[in-house]
CSV table of C-alpha atoms in Angstrom, one decimal:
chain,number,residue,atom,x,y,z
A,776,MET,CA,16.3,-1.7,3.3
A,777,ASP,CA,19.2,0.2,6.3
A,778,LYS,CA,20.6,1.9,3.5
A,779,ILE,CA,21.4,5.0,2.0
A,780,SER,CA,23.8,5.9,-1.4
A,781,ILE,CA,26.8,8.6,-0.1
A,782,GLY,CA,28.5,8.4,-3.8
A,783,PRO,CA,32.0,6.5,-3.3
A,784,GLN,CA,34.2,7.4,-0.7
A,785,THR,CA,37.5,6.0,0.8
A,786,LEU,CA,35.8,5.2,4.6
A,787,ILE,CA,37.5,1.6,5.4
A,788,SER,CA,41.0,3.1,6.7
A,789,PRO,CA,41.9,2.3,9.3
A,790,MET,CA,42.0,-1.5,7.2
A,791,PRO,CA,39.7,-3.6,8.8
A,792,THR,CA,39.1,-6.7,7.6
A,793,LEU,CA,37.2,-7.1,4.5
A,794,LEU,CA,34.9,-9.3,2.4
A,795,VAL,CA,35.7,-8.9,-0.9
A,796,GLY,CA,33.0,-10.1,-3.5
A,797,ALA,CA,32.7,-11.2,-7.0
A,798,ASN,CA,30.6,-12.9,-9.4
A,799,VAL,CA,31.6,-16.0,-10.4
A,800,ASP,CA,30.1,-17.8,-13.3
A,801,ALA,CA,27.0,-15.2,-12.5
A,802,LYS,CA,27.1,-16.6,-8.8
A,803,PRO,CA,28.3,-14.0,-5.5
A,804,ASN,CA,31.2,-15.2,-3.4
A,805,PHE,CA,32.9,-13.7,-1.1
A,806,MET,CA,36.2,-14.0,0.7
A,807,ALA,CA,38.2,-12.4,3.4
A,808,VAL,CA,41.1,-10.1,2.7
A,809,ALA,CA,42.7,-8.4,5.2
A,810,TRP,CA,45.7,-6.9,2.7
A,811,GLY,CA,43.5,-3.8,1.6
A,812,GLY,CA,44.1,-0.4,1.1
A,813,ILE,CA,43.3,2.5,0.6
A,814,ALA,CA,45.2,3.6,-2.8
A,815,GLY,CA,43.8,7.2,-3.8
A,816,SER,CA,41.4,10.1,-3.4
A,817,GLN,CA,40.7,11.5,-6.8
A,818,PRO,CA,38.9,9.2,-8.1
A,819,PRO,CA,38.9,7.2,-4.7
A,820,MET,CA,40.9,3.8,-4.8
A,821,ILE,CA,41.4,0.9,-3.3
A,822,SER,CA,43.7,-1.6,-3.8
A,823,VAL,CA,43.2,-5.5,-2.6
A,824,GLY,CA,46.3,-8.2,-2.9
A,825,ILE,CA,44.8,-11.6,-3.7
A,826,GLN,CA,45.9,-15.3,-4.2
A,827,PRO,CA,45.6,-15.7,-8.1
A,828,HIS,CA,44.4,-19.1,-7.8
A,829,ARG,CA,41.6,-17.6,-5.3
A,830,TYR,CA,38.0,-18.6,-6.2
A,831,THR,CA,36.9,-15.0,-5.7
A,832,TYR,CA,39.9,-13.8,-8.1
A,833,LYS,CA,37.9,-16.0,-10.9
A,834,GLY,CA,35.0,-13.5,-10.8
A,835,ILE,CA,37.3,-10.1,-10.6
A,836,ARG,CA,38.3,-11.3,-13.7
A,837,GLN,CA,35.2,-12.3,-15.6
A,838,ASN,CA,33.8,-9.0,-14.7
A,839,MET,CA,36.5,-6.4,-14.0
A,840,THR,CA,34.7,-5.5,-11.1
A,841,PHE,CA,34.9,-6.3,-7.3
A,842,SER,CA,32.7,-5.0,-4.1
A,843,VAL,CA,34.7,-4.2,-0.6
A,844,ASN,CA,32.6,-5.2,2.4
A,845,VAL,CA,33.3,-3.9,6.2
A,846,PRO,CA,32.6,-6.2,8.7
A,847,SER,CA,31.3,-5.3,12.1
A,848,THR,CA,32.8,-7.4,15.4
A,849,ASP,CA,29.6,-8.9,15.3
A,850,MET,CA,30.0,-11.2,12.2
A,851,VAL,CA,33.4,-11.9,13.2
A,852,ARG,CA,32.3,-15.7,12.5
A,853,GLU,CA,31.1,-15.5,9.2
A,854,ALA,CA,34.2,-13.2,7.9
A,855,ASP,CA,36.7,-15.4,9.6
A,856,TYR,CA,34.6,-18.3,7.9
A,857,CYS,CA,34.8,-16.6,4.5
A,858,GLY,CA,38.4,-16.9,5.1
A,859,ILE,CA,38.6,-20.5,6.0
A,860,VAL,CA,36.8,-22.3,2.7
A,861,SER,CA,36.9,-21.9,-0.5
A,862,GLY,CA,33.7,-20.7,-3.2
A,863,SER,CA,34.7,-23.9,-5.6
A,864,ARG,CA,32.9,-25.6,-2.6
A,865,VAL,CA,30.8,-24.2,-1.1
A,866,ASP,CA,28.3,-21.3,-0.9
A,867,LYS,CA,29.2,-19.2,1.4
A,868,VAL,CA,26.2,-16.5,1.0
A,869,GLU,CA,23.9,-19.5,1.9
A,870,VAL,CA,25.6,-20.7,4.9
A,871,CYS,CA,26.6,-17.3,6.2
A,872,GLN,CA,23.4,-16.0,5.4
A,873,PHE,CA,24.5,-13.4,2.9
A,874,LYS,CA,21.9,-11.1,2.3
A,875,VAL,CA,23.2,-10.3,-1.2
A,876,PHE,CA,22.2,-6.6,-3.3
A,877,TYR,CA,23.4,-5.4,-6.2
A,878,GLY,CA,23.9,-1.1,-6.9
A,879,LYS,CA,25.7,1.1,-9.6
A,880,LEU,CA,27.4,-2.0,-10.8
A,881,ASP,CA,26.1,-4.7,-12.2
A,882,ASP,CA,28.1,-8.1,-11.2
A,883,ALA,CA,29.7,-6.4,-7.5
A,884,PRO,CA,27.6,-8.0,-4.7
A,885,LEU,CA,27.3,-6.2,-2.0
A,886,ILE,CA,26.0,-7.8,1.6
A,887,GLU,CA,23.5,-6.4,3.1
A,888,GLN,CA,24.5,-6.6,6.7
A,889,CYS,CA,28.1,-5.2,6.3
A,890,PRO,CA,28.0,-1.2,7.3
A,891,ILE,CA,30.1,-0.4,4.8
A,892,ASN,CA,29.8,-1.7,0.8
A,893,LEU,CA,32.5,-0.4,-2.1
A,894,GLU,CA,31.6,-0.9,-5.6
A,895,CYS,CA,34.7,-0.7,-7.8
A,896,LYS,CA,36.3,-1.0,-11.2
A,897,VAL,CA,39.3,-2.5,-11.6
A,898,VAL,CA,42.1,0.2,-13.1
A,899,HIS,CA,44.8,-1.8,-13.2
A,900,ILE,CA,46.0,-6.0,-11.7
A,901,LEU,CA,49.7,-6.1,-10.9
A,902,ASP,CA,51.7,-9.1,-10.3
A,903,LEU,CA,53.4,-9.6,-7.1
A,904,GLY,CA,54.7,-12.7,-6.8
A,905,SER,CA,52.1,-14.3,-4.3
A,906,HIS,CA,49.4,-12.7,-4.6
A,907,SER,CA,48.1,-10.5,-7.8
A,908,LEU,CA,47.4,-6.4,-6.5
A,909,VAL,CA,43.9,-5.6,-7.7
A,910,ILE,CA,43.3,-1.9,-7.7
A,911,GLY,CA,39.7,-0.4,-8.4
A,912,ARG,CA,38.0,2.3,-8.3
A,913,ILE,CA,35.6,3.3,-6.1
A,914,GLU,CA,32.4,3.8,-8.2
A,915,GLU,CA,29.8,4.1,-5.0
A,916,THR,CA,29.7,3.9,-1.2
A,917,HIS,CA,26.9,2.0,0.6
A,918,VAL,CA,26.4,2.8,4.2
A,919,SER,CA,23.8,0.8,7.2
A,920,GLU,CA,21.6,4.8,8.2
A,921,SER,CA,21.8,3.2,11.8
A,922,CYS,CA,25.6,3.8,11.7
A,923,LEU,CA,24.9,7.6,10.8
A,924,THR,CA,25.2,10.3,13.5
A,925,ASP,CA,24.5,13.8,11.7
A,926,GLY,CA,24.4,12.6,8.5
A,927,LYS,CA,28.0,11.1,8.5
A,928,PRO,CA,29.2,7.3,8.6
A,929,ASP,CA,30.6,6.8,12.6
A,930,ILE,CA,33.4,4.4,13.2
A,931,SER,CA,32.2,3.9,16.5
A,932,LYS,CA,29.1,2.8,14.9
A,933,ILE,CA,30.7,0.9,12.0
A,934,LYS,CA,32.6,-1.5,14.8
A,935,PRO,CA,35.3,-2.6,12.1
A,936,PHE,CA,38.0,-5.2,13.1
A,937,ALA,CA,41.4,-5.5,12.2
A,938,PHE,CA,43.5,-8.6,11.7
A,939,ILE,CA,46.2,-9.5,13.4
A,940,THR,CA,49.2,-11.7,12.5
A,941,SER,CA,51.9,-11.4,15.5
A,942,PRO,CA,52.1,-13.2,18.2
A,943,THR,CA,48.7,-15.0,16.8
A,944,SER,CA,46.2,-15.0,14.4
A,945,GLN,CA,43.7,-13.1,15.9
A,946,TYR,CA,41.0,-10.3,15.4
A,947,GLN,CA,40.9,-6.8,17.3
A,948,ALA,CA,37.6,-4.3,17.4
A,949,LEU,CA,39.3,-0.4,17.6
A,950,GLY,CA,39.5,1.2,21.4
A,951,GLU,CA,40.0,4.2,22.9
A,952,VAL,CA,40.3,7.7,20.8
A,953,ILE,CA,43.8,8.5,21.8
A,954,ALA,CA,44.4,12.3,19.7
A,955,LYS,CA,42.1,14.6,17.5
A,956,ALA,CA,44.2,14.5,14.3
A,957,PHE,CA,45.7,17.3,12.7
A,958,SER,CA,45.5,19.1,16.0
A,959,ILE,CA,47.8,17.5,18.4
A,960,GLY,CA,51.2,17.6,16.7
A,961,ARG,CA,50.9,21.2,16.7
A,962,GLU,CA,51.7,21.2,20.1
A,963,LEU,CA,55.2,20.5,18.0
A,964,GLU,CA,55.1,23.6,16.1
A,965,ALA,CA,56.5,25.3,19.3
A,966,LYS,CA,59.9,23.4,18.9
A,967,GLU,CA,60.6,24.4,15.4
B,1377,MET,CA,70.2,-0.3,20.6
B,1378,ASP,CA,66.6,-2.2,21.0
B,1379,LYS,CA,66.6,-3.6,17.9
B,1380,ILE,CA,67.4,-6.6,16.6
B,1381,SER,CA,66.8,-7.8,12.8
B,1382,ILE,CA,64.1,-10.7,12.0
B,1383,GLY,CA,64.4,-10.4,8.1
B,1384,PRO,CA,61.7,-9.0,5.4
B,1385,GLN,CA,57.9,-9.3,7.1
B,1386,THR,CA,54.6,-7.8,6.3
B,1387,LEU,CA,53.9,-7.1,9.8
B,1388,ILE,CA,51.6,-4.0,9.8
B,1389,SER,CA,48.3,-5.3,9.7
B,1390,PRO,CA,45.4,-4.0,10.4
B,1391,MET,CA,46.9,-0.4,8.6
B,1392,PRO,CA,48.2,1.8,11.6
B,1393,THR,CA,49.3,5.3,11.2
B,1394,LEU,CA,52.6,4.7,9.4
B,1395,LEU,CA,55.7,6.6,9.4
B,1396,VAL,CA,57.3,6.7,5.6
B,1397,GLY,CA,61.0,8.1,5.4
B,1398,ALA,CA,63.6,8.8,2.3
B,1399,ASN,CA,66.8,10.3,2.5
B,1400,VAL,CA,65.6,13.8,0.1
B,1401,ASP,CA,68.8,15.3,-1.2
B,1402,ALA,CA,71.1,13.3,1.1
B,1403,LYS,CA,68.7,14.3,4.5
B,1404,PRO,CA,65.9,12.0,6.4
B,1405,ASN,CA,62.5,13.3,6.4
B,1406,PHE,CA,59.5,11.4,7.3
B,1407,MET,CA,55.8,11.9,6.6
B,1408,ALA,CA,52.6,10.5,8.3
B,1409,VAL,CA,50.4,7.9,5.7
B,1410,ALA,CA,47.4,6.6,6.8
B,1411,TRP,CA,46.7,4.9,3.0
B,1412,GLY,CA,49.2,2.0,3.4
B,1413,GLY,CA,48.6,-1.4,2.7
B,1414,ILE,CA,50.5,-4.7,2.7
B,1415,ALA,CA,50.2,-6.3,-1.2
B,1416,GLY,CA,51.8,-10.0,-1.5
B,1417,SER,CA,53.7,-12.0,1.0
B,1418,GLN,CA,56.1,-13.8,-1.1
B,1419,PRO,CA,57.9,-11.9,-1.7
B,1420,PRO,CA,56.7,-9.3,1.1
B,1421,MET,CA,55.4,-6.2,-0.8
B,1422,ILE,CA,53.8,-3.0,0.9
B,1423,SER,CA,51.9,0.0,-1.0
B,1424,VAL,CA,51.9,3.3,-0.4
B,1425,GLY,CA,49.5,6.6,-1.3
B,1426,ILE,CA,51.3,9.4,-1.6
B,1427,GLN,CA,50.8,12.5,-3.0
B,1428,PRO,CA,53.1,13.3,-5.7
B,1429,HIS,CA,53.7,17.3,-4.3
B,1430,ARG,CA,54.8,15.8,-0.8
B,1431,TYR,CA,58.0,16.4,-0.3
B,1432,THR,CA,59.2,12.7,0.9
B,1433,TYR,CA,57.9,11.7,-2.5
B,1434,LYS,CA,61.0,13.5,-3.7
B,1435,GLY,CA,63.5,11.7,-1.9
B,1436,ILE,CA,61.7,7.8,-2.7
B,1437,ARG,CA,61.8,9.3,-6.7
B,1438,GLN,CA,65.7,10.2,-5.9
B,1439,ASN,CA,66.7,6.5,-4.2
B,1440,MET,CA,63.9,4.2,-5.5
B,1441,THR,CA,63.7,2.9,-1.4
B,1442,PHE,CA,62.0,4.0,1.4
B,1443,SER,CA,61.2,2.9,5.1
B,1444,VAL,CA,57.9,1.9,6.5
B,1445,ASN,CA,58.0,3.0,10.4
B,1446,VAL,CA,55.1,2.0,12.5
B,1447,PRO,CA,55.0,4.3,15.8
B,1448,SER,CA,53.0,3.7,18.9
B,1449,THR,CA,50.5,5.4,20.6
B,1450,ASP,CA,52.8,7.3,22.5
B,1451,MET,CA,54.3,8.7,19.5
B,1452,VAL,CA,50.7,9.9,18.7
B,1453,ARG,CA,51.8,14.0,18.4
B,1454,GLU,CA,55.0,13.2,16.3
B,1455,ALA,CA,53.3,11.2,14.2
B,1456,ASP,CA,50.4,14.0,14.1
B,1457,TYR,CA,53.3,16.7,13.7
B,1458,CYS,CA,54.5,14.4,10.7
B,1459,GLY,CA,51.1,14.4,8.6
B,1460,ILE,CA,51.1,18.8,9.0
B,1461,VAL,CA,53.9,19.9,8.3
B,1462,SER,CA,56.3,20.0,5.1
B,1463,GLY,CA,60.4,18.7,5.0
B,1464,SER,CA,60.9,21.8,3.1
B,1465,ARG,CA,60.3,24.2,5.7
B,1466,VAL,CA,61.1,22.3,8.7
B,1467,ASP,CA,63.8,19.5,10.0
B,1468,LYS,CA,61.1,16.9,11.4
B,1469,VAL,CA,64.2,14.5,13.1
B,1470,GLU,CA,64.7,17.2,14.7
B,1471,VAL,CA,61.9,18.9,16.3
B,1472,CYS,CA,60.5,15.4,17.0
B,1473,GLN,CA,64.0,14.5,18.2
B,1474,PHE,CA,64.0,10.5,16.0
B,1475,LYS,CA,66.8,8.6,16.5
B,1476,VAL,CA,67.3,7.7,12.7
B,1477,PHE,CA,69.7,4.3,12.0
B,1478,TYR,CA,70.2,3.0,8.5
B,1479,GLY,CA,69.7,-1.4,8.4
B,1480,LYS,CA,70.6,-3.3,5.0
B,1481,LEU,CA,69.4,-0.2,2.4
B,1482,ASP,CA,72.0,3.1,2.3
B,1483,ASP,CA,68.7,5.7,1.7
B,1484,ALA,CA,66.0,4.2,3.5
B,1485,PRO,CA,66.0,6.5,7.1
B,1486,LEU,CA,64.6,4.5,10.2
B,1487,ILE,CA,63.2,5.4,13.3
B,1488,GLU,CA,64.5,4.2,16.7
B,1489,GLN,CA,61.7,4.9,18.6
B,1490,CYS,CA,59.1,3.3,16.2
B,1491,PRO,CA,58.5,-0.1,17.1
B,1492,ILE,CA,58.4,-1.5,13.8
B,1493,ASN,CA,60.4,-0.2,11.1
B,1494,LEU,CA,60.9,-1.5,6.9
B,1495,GLU,CA,63.2,-1.0,4.7
B,1496,CYS,CA,61.8,-1.3,1.2
B,1497,LYS,CA,63.0,-0.9,-2.4
B,1498,VAL,CA,60.4,0.6,-5.0
B,1499,VAL,CA,59.1,-1.6,-7.5
B,1500,HIS,CA,56.4,0.0,-9.2
B,1501,ILE,CA,55.1,3.5,-8.9
B,1502,LEU,CA,51.5,3.6,-10.3
B,1503,ASP,CA,49.8,7.4,-11.2
B,1504,LEU,CA,46.3,7.3,-10.1
B,1505,GLY,CA,45.6,10.6,-10.1
B,1506,SER,CA,45.3,12.9,-6.8
B,1507,HIS,CA,47.8,9.5,-5.5
B,1508,SER,CA,51.0,8.0,-6.6
B,1509,LEU,CA,51.0,4.0,-5.4
B,1510,VAL,CA,54.0,3.3,-4.4
B,1511,ILE,CA,54.9,-0.2,-4.1
B,1512,GLY,CA,58.0,-1.8,-2.2
B,1513,ARG,CA,59.5,-4.8,-1.6
B,1514,ILE,CA,60.3,-5.1,2.1
B,1515,GLU,CA,63.9,-5.6,2.3
B,1516,GLU,CA,64.5,-6.1,6.2
B,1517,THR,CA,62.2,-5.5,8.8
B,1518,HIS,CA,64.2,-4.2,12.1
B,1519,VAL,CA,61.6,-4.7,15.7
B,1520,SER,CA,62.1,-3.4,19.1
B,1521,GLU,CA,63.1,-6.3,21.4
B,1522,SER,CA,61.1,-4.7,23.9
B,1523,CYS,CA,58.2,-5.4,21.8
B,1524,LEU,CA,58.6,-8.7,22.2
B,1525,THR,CA,56.9,-12.0,23.8
B,1526,ASP,CA,58.3,-15.5,22.9
B,1527,GLY,CA,60.8,-14.1,20.0
B,1528,LYS,CA,57.5,-12.9,18.3
B,1529,PRO,CA,56.5,-8.9,17.8
B,1530,ASP,CA,53.4,-8.3,20.0
B,1531,ILE,CA,50.8,-6.2,19.5
B,1532,SER,CA,49.7,-5.8,22.5
B,1533,LYS,CA,53.8,-4.1,23.1
B,1534,ILE,CA,54.2,-2.8,19.7
B,1535,LYS,CA,50.5,-0.5,20.2
B,1536,PRO,CA,49.6,1.1,16.7
B,1537,PHE,CA,47.5,2.9,15.8
B,1538,ALA,CA,44.8,3.5,13.1
B,1539,PHE,CA,43.9,6.3,11.6
B,1540,ILE,CA,40.2,7.3,11.1
B,1541,THR,CA,38.4,9.7,8.5
B,1542,SER,CA,35.0,9.5,9.7
B,1543,PRO,CA,32.7,10.9,11.6
B,1544,THR,CA,35.6,13.1,12.3
B,1545,SER,CA,39.7,12.9,12.2
B,1546,GLN,CA,41.2,11.0,14.9
B,1547,TYR,CA,43.0,8.3,16.2
B,1548,GLN,CA,42.2,5.4,17.9
B,1549,ALA,CA,44.4,2.8,19.5
B,1550,LEU,CA,43.2,-0.8,19.1
B,1551,GLY,CA,40.6,-2.8,21.3
B,1552,GLU,CA,39.8,-6.1,22.6
B,1553,VAL,CA,40.5,-9.2,21.3
B,1554,ILE,CA,37.1,-10.6,19.7
B,1555,ALA,CA,38.6,-14.2,18.4
B,1556,LYS,CA,40.6,-16.1,17.0
B,1557,ALA,CA,41.2,-16.5,13.4
B,1558,PHE,CA,41.3,-19.2,11.4
B,1559,SER,CA,39.4,-20.7,14.5
B,1560,ILE,CA,35.8,-19.0,14.8
B,1561,GLY,CA,34.6,-19.5,11.9
B,1562,ARG,CA,34.5,-22.6,11.7
B,1563,GLU,CA,31.1,-23.5,14.1
B,1564,LEU,CA,30.0,-22.6,10.6
B,1565,GLU,CA,31.0,-25.6,9.3
B,1566,ALA,CA,27.7,-27.0,10.7
B,1567,LYS,CA,25.6,-25.3,8.7
B,1568,GLU,CA,27.4,-26.7,5.2
């Protein structure tokens, strides 16, 4: 398998379209989530906003674990499908031909085709109205070896994509590098 | 001023680099935040992960309000600067020449040059270790009129950018539209 384990890390920023997984009644299911965010680094934490009537949410509550899988641009069709249909009606793993694997946690199904996979344990669930904010501690991270450069996950190989809502609902790839971080801003130090 | 108010909305996905603002001891300050995420839609909610020793965090605790401003690619230097230096030492508003305005809330300073501005009231703060996850209800959204297309905020005019951590810390613009959402996935329905 094209995977190595690199420990718990917060690798998914910028917030791309995510496939959140859970075992529902002991069977893996995945939903598309745009409203995910890194929440902390020590320990690594992630938040995902999920409507509580979702089928995947049932599995998260059953096991108090979940996975976060980052699809590449070549998986946009599958990711979109996982946001359209409910696992209560169809077996998305079969329709999308996802190869599912497990890592450190027993009940957090991971998608082999996704270049980044996080295994998470639920530490908080906040009821925010339409959505429950599920906060997970990232217990392990898996990355496809083919997406490494000099041993580091390389965003240009991972090719995540973003969900855009306005002016229309669409997916967009990442574009050009516009600046080096913690660097270009130093130009302003002369004005202090 | 190049602004209209369009009510509370969750417009910032995909998670771009954000400038989070608060009045600290009654003076506006802004910090760069990559770990922001939409948390819910009814009511609109946003989460930002902030290290509690940050100067801006002091202002958030003082007022229990904050702002989220989305910078455009042409503001990458200012955004990076706001992530490098502390407001306890310099007046970032002056150095960056931000034009600050206020909307519905008294103590949530907004940056006119940023095309999207959200005003938020704190509803939860979770201690997650290195970071406090501040969850805010979006009370009002402001968008630059020049960034509208047919009355809707247009991502191609807003030009947000993402903070990438791996393999190096850099900022990236959004790239090409790869698919229409809630649409391309329907191709898989034939396989159900």
